[in-house]
C-alpha positions as semicolon CSV with decimal commas, in nm:
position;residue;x (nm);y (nm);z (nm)
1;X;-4,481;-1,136;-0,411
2;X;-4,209;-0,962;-0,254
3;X;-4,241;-0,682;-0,060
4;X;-3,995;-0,412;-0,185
5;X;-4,060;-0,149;0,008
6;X;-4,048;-0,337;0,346
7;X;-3,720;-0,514;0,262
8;X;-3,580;-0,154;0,157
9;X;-3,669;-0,042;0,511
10;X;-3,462;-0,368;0,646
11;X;-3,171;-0,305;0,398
12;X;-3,114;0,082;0,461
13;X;-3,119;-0,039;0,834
14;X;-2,803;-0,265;0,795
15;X;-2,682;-0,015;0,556
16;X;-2,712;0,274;0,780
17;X;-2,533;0,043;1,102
18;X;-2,230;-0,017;0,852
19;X;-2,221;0,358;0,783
20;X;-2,268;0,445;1,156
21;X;-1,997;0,249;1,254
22;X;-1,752;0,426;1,007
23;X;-1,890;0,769;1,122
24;X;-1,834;0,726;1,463
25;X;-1,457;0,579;1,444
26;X;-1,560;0,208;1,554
27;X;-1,512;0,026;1,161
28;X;-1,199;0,171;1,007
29;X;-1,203;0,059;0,680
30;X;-0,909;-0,100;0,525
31;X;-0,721;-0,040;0,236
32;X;-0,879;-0,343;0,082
33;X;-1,226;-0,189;0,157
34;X;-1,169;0,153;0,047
35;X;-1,064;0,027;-0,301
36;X;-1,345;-0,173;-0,290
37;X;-1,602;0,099;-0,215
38;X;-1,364;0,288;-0,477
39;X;-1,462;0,013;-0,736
40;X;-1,807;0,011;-0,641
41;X;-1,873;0,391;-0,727
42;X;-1,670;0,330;-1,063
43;X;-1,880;0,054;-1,175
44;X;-2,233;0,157;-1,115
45;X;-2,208;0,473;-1,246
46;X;-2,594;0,572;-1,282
47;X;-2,544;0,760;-1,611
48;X;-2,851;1,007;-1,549
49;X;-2,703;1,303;-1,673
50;X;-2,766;1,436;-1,345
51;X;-3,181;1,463;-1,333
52;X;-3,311;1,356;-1,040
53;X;-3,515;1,025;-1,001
54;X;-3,775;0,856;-1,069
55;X;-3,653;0,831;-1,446
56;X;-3,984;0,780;-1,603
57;X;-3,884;0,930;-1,940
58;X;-3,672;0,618;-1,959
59;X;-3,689;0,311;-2,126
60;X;-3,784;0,009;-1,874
61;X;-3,472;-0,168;-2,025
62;X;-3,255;0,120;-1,898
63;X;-3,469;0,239;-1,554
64;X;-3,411;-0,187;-1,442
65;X;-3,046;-0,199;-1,549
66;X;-2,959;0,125;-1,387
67;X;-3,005;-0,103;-1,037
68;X;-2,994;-0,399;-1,148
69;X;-2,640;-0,385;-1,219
70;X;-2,584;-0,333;-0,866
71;X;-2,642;-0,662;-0,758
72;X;-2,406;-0,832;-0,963
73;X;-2,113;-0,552;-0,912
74;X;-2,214;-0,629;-0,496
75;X;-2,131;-0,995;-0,536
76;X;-1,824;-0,937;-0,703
77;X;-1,730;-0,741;-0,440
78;X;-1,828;-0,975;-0,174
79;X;-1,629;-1,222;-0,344
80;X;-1,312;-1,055;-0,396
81;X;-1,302;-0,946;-0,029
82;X;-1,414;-1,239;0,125
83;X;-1,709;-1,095;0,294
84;X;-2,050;-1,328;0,305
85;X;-2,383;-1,149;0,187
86;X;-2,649;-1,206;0,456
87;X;-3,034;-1,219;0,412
88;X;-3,128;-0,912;0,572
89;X;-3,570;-0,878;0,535
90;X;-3,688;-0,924;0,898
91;X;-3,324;-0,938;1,037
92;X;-3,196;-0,630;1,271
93;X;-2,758;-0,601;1,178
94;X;-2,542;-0,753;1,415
95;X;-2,357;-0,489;1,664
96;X;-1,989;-0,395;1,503
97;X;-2,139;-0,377;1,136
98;X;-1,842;-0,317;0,857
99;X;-1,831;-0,391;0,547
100;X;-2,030;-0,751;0,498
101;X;-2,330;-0,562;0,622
102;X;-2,284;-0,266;0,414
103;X;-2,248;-0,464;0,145
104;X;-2,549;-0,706;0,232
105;X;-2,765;-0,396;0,309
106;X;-2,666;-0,259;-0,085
107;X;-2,755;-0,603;-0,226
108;X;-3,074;-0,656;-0,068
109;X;-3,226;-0,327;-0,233
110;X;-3,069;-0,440;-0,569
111;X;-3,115;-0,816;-0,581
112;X;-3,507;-0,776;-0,692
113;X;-3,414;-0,584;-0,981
114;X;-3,244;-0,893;-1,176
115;X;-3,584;-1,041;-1,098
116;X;-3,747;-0,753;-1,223
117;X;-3,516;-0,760;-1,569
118;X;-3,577;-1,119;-1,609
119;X;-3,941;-1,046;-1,587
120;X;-3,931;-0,818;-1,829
121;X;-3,791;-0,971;-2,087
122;X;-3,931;-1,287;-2,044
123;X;-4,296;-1,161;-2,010
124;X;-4,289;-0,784;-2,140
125;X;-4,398;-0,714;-1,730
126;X;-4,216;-0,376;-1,597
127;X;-4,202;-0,358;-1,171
128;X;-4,456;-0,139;-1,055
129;X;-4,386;0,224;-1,109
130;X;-4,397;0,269;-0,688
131;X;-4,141;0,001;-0,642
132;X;-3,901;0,101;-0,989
133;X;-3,900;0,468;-0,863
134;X;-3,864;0,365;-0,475
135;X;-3,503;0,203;-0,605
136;X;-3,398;0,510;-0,815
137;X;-3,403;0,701;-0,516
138;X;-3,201;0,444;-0,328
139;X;-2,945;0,429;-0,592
140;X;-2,962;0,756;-0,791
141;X;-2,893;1,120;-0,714
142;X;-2,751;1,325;-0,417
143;X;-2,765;1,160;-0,078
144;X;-2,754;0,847;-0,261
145;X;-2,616;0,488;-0,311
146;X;-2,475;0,680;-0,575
147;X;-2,262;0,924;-0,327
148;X;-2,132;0,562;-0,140
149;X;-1,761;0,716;-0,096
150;X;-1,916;1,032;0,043
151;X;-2,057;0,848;0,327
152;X;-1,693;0,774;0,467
153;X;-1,436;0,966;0,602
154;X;-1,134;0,766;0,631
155;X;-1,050;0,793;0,286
């Protein structure tokens, strides 16, 4: 069994480097990686109706595919950029993080969820409640995955 909340901890570490980086003038994103940030916060649009997580009122169909989505919008970016998604659990980011590790910090929080969805349909079995809400907060709401564009100001 995984453990989410560990490999969170890992991801928000190469996610935070990436962001770091940008902050502090040393990864200049490019035009190619603005748009693709750009198409990132179009496509996983949380549709919350601006409450605050966890979503528990929600249906486990729509709580999973709120993140779950992620993970396949995050390899389509990968792809159409050209940058390789690396395992991150256990791993510390390389120095001069950009945009692969940004976007393999994003994936490894949202990767589980497919598993989770998959699980759910095929056996009925939601994620625990701890882990479900522990990836609304990454995702959804102020301060969030959410807010991704915010994070960057070379745009």
């Amino acid at each position: 069994m995984e453990n989410y909340p560990a490999l969170v901890d890992d991801a928000w570490e190469w996610w935070g480097a990436a962001v770091e980086e940008a902050q502090e003038g040393r990864w200049v994103r490019d035009g190619t990686e603005r748009a693709v940030v750009a198409d990132i916060t179009a496509a996983t649009n949380a549709l919350h109706g601006g409450r605050l997580p966890p979503f528990t009122e929600d249906d486990w169909y729509v709580r999973i595919g709120r993140i779950s989505h992620w993970a396949g919008v995050i390899r389509l970016a990968a792809r159409a950029g050209g940058w390789t998604l690396q395992p991150v659990a256990g791993r510390t980011p390389p120095p001069a993080a950009g945009m692969s590790e940004l976007l393999s910090g994003i994936y490894a929080m949202a990767e589980p969820s497919e598993r989770w969805m998959r699980r759910f349909i095929e056996e009925g079995r939601p994620p625990s409640e701890k882990d479900m809400a522990r990836a609304e907060c990454c995702f959804c709401g102020p301060g969030t995955m959410e807010d991704l564009e915010s994070f960057f100001y070379d745009g």
